[in-house]
Short mmCIF file of C-alpha atoms in Angstrom, two decimals:
data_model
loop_
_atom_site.label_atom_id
_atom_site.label_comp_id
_atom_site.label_asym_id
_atom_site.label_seq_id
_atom_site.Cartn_x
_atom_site.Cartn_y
_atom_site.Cartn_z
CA UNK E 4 0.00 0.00 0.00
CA UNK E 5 1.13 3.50 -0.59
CA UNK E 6 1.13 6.03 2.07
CA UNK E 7 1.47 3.44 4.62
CA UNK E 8 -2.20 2.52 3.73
CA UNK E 9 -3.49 5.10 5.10
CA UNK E 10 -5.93 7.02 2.25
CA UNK E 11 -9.41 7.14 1.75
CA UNK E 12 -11.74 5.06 -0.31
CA UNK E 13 -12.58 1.19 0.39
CA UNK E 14 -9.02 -0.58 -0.88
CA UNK E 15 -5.72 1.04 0.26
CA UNK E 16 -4.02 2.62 -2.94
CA UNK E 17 -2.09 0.24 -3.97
CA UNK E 18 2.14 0.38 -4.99
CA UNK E 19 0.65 -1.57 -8.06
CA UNK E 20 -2.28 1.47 -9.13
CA UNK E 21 0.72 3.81 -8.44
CA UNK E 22 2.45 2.30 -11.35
CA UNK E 23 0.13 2.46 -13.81
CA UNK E 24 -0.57 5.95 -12.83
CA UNK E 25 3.01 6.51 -13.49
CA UNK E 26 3.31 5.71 -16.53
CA UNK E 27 0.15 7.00 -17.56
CA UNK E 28 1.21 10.25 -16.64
CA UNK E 29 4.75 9.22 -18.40
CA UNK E 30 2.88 8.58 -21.73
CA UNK E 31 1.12 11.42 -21.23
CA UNK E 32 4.32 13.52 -20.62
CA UNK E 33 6.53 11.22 -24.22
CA UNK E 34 3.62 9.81 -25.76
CA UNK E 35 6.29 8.60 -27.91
CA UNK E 36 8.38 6.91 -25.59
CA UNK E 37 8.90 3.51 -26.60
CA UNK E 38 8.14 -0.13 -25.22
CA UNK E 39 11.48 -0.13 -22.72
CA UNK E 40 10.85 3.23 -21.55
CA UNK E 41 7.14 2.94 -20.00
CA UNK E 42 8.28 -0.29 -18.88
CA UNK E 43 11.16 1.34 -17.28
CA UNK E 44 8.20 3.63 -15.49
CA UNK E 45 5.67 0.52 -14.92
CA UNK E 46 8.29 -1.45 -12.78
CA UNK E 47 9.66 2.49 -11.28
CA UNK E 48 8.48 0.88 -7.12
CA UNK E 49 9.26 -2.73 -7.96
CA UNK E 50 11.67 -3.31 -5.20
CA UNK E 51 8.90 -2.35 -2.83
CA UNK E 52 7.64 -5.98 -3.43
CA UNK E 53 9.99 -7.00 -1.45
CA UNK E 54 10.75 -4.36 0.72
CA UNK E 55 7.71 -2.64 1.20
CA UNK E 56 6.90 1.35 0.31
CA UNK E 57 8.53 3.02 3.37
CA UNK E 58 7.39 6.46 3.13
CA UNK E 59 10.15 8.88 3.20
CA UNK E 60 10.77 10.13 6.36
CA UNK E 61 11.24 6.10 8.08
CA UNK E 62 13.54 6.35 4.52
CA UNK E 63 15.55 8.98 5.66
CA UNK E 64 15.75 7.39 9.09
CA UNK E 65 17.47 4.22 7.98
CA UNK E 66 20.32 5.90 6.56
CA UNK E 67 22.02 5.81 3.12
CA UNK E 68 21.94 1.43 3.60
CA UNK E 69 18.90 1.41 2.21
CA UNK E 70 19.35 3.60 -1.04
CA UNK E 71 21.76 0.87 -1.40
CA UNK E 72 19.46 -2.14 -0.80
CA UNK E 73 17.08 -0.58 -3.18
CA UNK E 74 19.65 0.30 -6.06
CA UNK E 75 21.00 -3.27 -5.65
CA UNK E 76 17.33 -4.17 -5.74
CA UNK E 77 16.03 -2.42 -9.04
CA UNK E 78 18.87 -3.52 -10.91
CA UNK E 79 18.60 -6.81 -10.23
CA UNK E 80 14.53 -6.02 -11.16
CA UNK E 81 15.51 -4.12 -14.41
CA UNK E 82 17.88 -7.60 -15.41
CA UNK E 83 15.57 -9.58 -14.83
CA UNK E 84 12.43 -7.91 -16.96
CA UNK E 85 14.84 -7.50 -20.12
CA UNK E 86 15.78 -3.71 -19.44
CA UNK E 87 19.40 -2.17 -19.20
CA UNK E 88 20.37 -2.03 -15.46
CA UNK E 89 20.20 1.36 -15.13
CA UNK E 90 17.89 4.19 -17.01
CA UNK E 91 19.19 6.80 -19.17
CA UNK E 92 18.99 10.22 -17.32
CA UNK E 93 16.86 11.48 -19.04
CA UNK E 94 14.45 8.44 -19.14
CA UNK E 95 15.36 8.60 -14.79
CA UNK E 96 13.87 12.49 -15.10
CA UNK E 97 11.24 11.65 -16.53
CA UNK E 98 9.55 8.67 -14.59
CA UNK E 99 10.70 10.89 -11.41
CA UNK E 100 8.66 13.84 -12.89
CA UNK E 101 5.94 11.13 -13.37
CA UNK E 102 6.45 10.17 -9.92
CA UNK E 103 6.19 13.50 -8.09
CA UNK E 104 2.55 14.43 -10.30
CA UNK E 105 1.26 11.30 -9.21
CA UNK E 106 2.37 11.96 -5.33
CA UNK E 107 0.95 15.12 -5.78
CA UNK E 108 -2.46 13.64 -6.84
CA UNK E 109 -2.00 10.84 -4.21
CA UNK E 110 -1.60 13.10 -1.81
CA UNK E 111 -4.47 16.11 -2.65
CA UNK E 112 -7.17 13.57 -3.27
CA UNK E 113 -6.16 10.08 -1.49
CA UNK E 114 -4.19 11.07 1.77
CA UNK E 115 -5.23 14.44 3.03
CA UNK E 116 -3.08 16.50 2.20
CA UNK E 117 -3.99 20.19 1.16
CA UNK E 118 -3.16 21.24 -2.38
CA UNK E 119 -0.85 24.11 -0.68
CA UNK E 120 1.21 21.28 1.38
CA UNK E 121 1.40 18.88 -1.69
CA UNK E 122 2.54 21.69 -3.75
CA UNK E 123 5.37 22.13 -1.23
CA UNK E 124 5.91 18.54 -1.19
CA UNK E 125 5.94 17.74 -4.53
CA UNK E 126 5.34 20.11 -7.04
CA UNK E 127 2.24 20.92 -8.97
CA UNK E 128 1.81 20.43 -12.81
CA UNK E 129 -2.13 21.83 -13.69
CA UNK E 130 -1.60 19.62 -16.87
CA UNK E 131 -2.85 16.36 -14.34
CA UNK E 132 -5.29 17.86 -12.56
CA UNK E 133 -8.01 16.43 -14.40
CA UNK E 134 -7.01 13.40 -13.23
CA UNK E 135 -9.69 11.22 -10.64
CA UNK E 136 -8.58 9.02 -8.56
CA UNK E 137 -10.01 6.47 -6.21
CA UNK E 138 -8.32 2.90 -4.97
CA UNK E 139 -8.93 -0.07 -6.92
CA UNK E 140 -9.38 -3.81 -5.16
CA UNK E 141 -6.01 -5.83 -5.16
CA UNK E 142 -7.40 -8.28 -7.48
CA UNK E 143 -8.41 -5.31 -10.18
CA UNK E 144 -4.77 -3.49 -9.48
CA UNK E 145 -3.09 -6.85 -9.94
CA UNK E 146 -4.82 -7.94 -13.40
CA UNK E 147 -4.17 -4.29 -14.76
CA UNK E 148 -0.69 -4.34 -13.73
CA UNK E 149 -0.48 -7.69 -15.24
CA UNK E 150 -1.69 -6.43 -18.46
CA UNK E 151 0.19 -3.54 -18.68
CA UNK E 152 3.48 -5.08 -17.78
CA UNK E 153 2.45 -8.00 -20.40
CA UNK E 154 1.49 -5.99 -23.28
CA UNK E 155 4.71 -3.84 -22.68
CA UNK E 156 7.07 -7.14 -22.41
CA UNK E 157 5.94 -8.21 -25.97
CA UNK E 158 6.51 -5.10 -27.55
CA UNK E 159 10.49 -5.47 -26.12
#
């Protein structure tokens, strides 16, 4: 779950959702990025399957070991799924501009936080803010992650 579980609606929003929304907003950001690329942004949090999403402040608090871990981690991941080990910069700036719109919209509409604070936070880009969002099931985040990840693989 992201945000230590703790948003609103009936499921916990999920580190899988958070993917998708990722590279949504990643396509929507290079919508002619190719198959490696929104891959690259689909599996962005996939070392929080085994680690867990520790929000950034417990982060912080373990101490540069576990930028480490998770470096170690994702490359392993990225081997493993086909990709380089390591993004391109610029392909690294983008999913991490992906990554703060989505917090942003996590945050405003899912975990409380006040557009004002999230702004601080994370940034603001208006170009998103048509986006709605509200926690799927596991089982639905699952299958569409599934998918997603699937159709990108093939196109590899």
């Amino acid at each position: 779950a992201r945000w230590n579980g703790q948003t609103s609606g009936d499921a916990a929003f999920s580190v899988a959702q958070h993917s998708l929304l990722v590279d949504d907003i990643v396509a929507g950001l290079r919508p002619r990025l190719d198959a490696a690329g929104r891959l690259s942004a689909v599996l962005h949090d996939a070392a929080e399957y085994v680690i867990g999403d520790l929000i950034t402040p417990f982060k912080s608090a373990v101490g540069p070991g576990y930028k480490g871990l998770e470096k170690r981690l994702m490359t392993a991941i990225r081997l493993r799924f086909g990709l380089p080990p390591e993004e391109p910069d610029d392909l690294k700036t983008l999913i991490k501009r992906a990554d703060r719109i989505a917090a942003y919209l996590e945050a405003t509409q899912l975990a409380g936080f006040s557009p004002s604070e999230a702004r601080r936070l994370f940034g603001h880009s208006k170009r998103f803010d048509g986006v709605s969002l509200t926690p799927w099931p596991p089982g639905k985040a699952k299958r569409l992650f599934i998918e997603r990840y699937s159709a990108l693989a093939k196109s590899l």
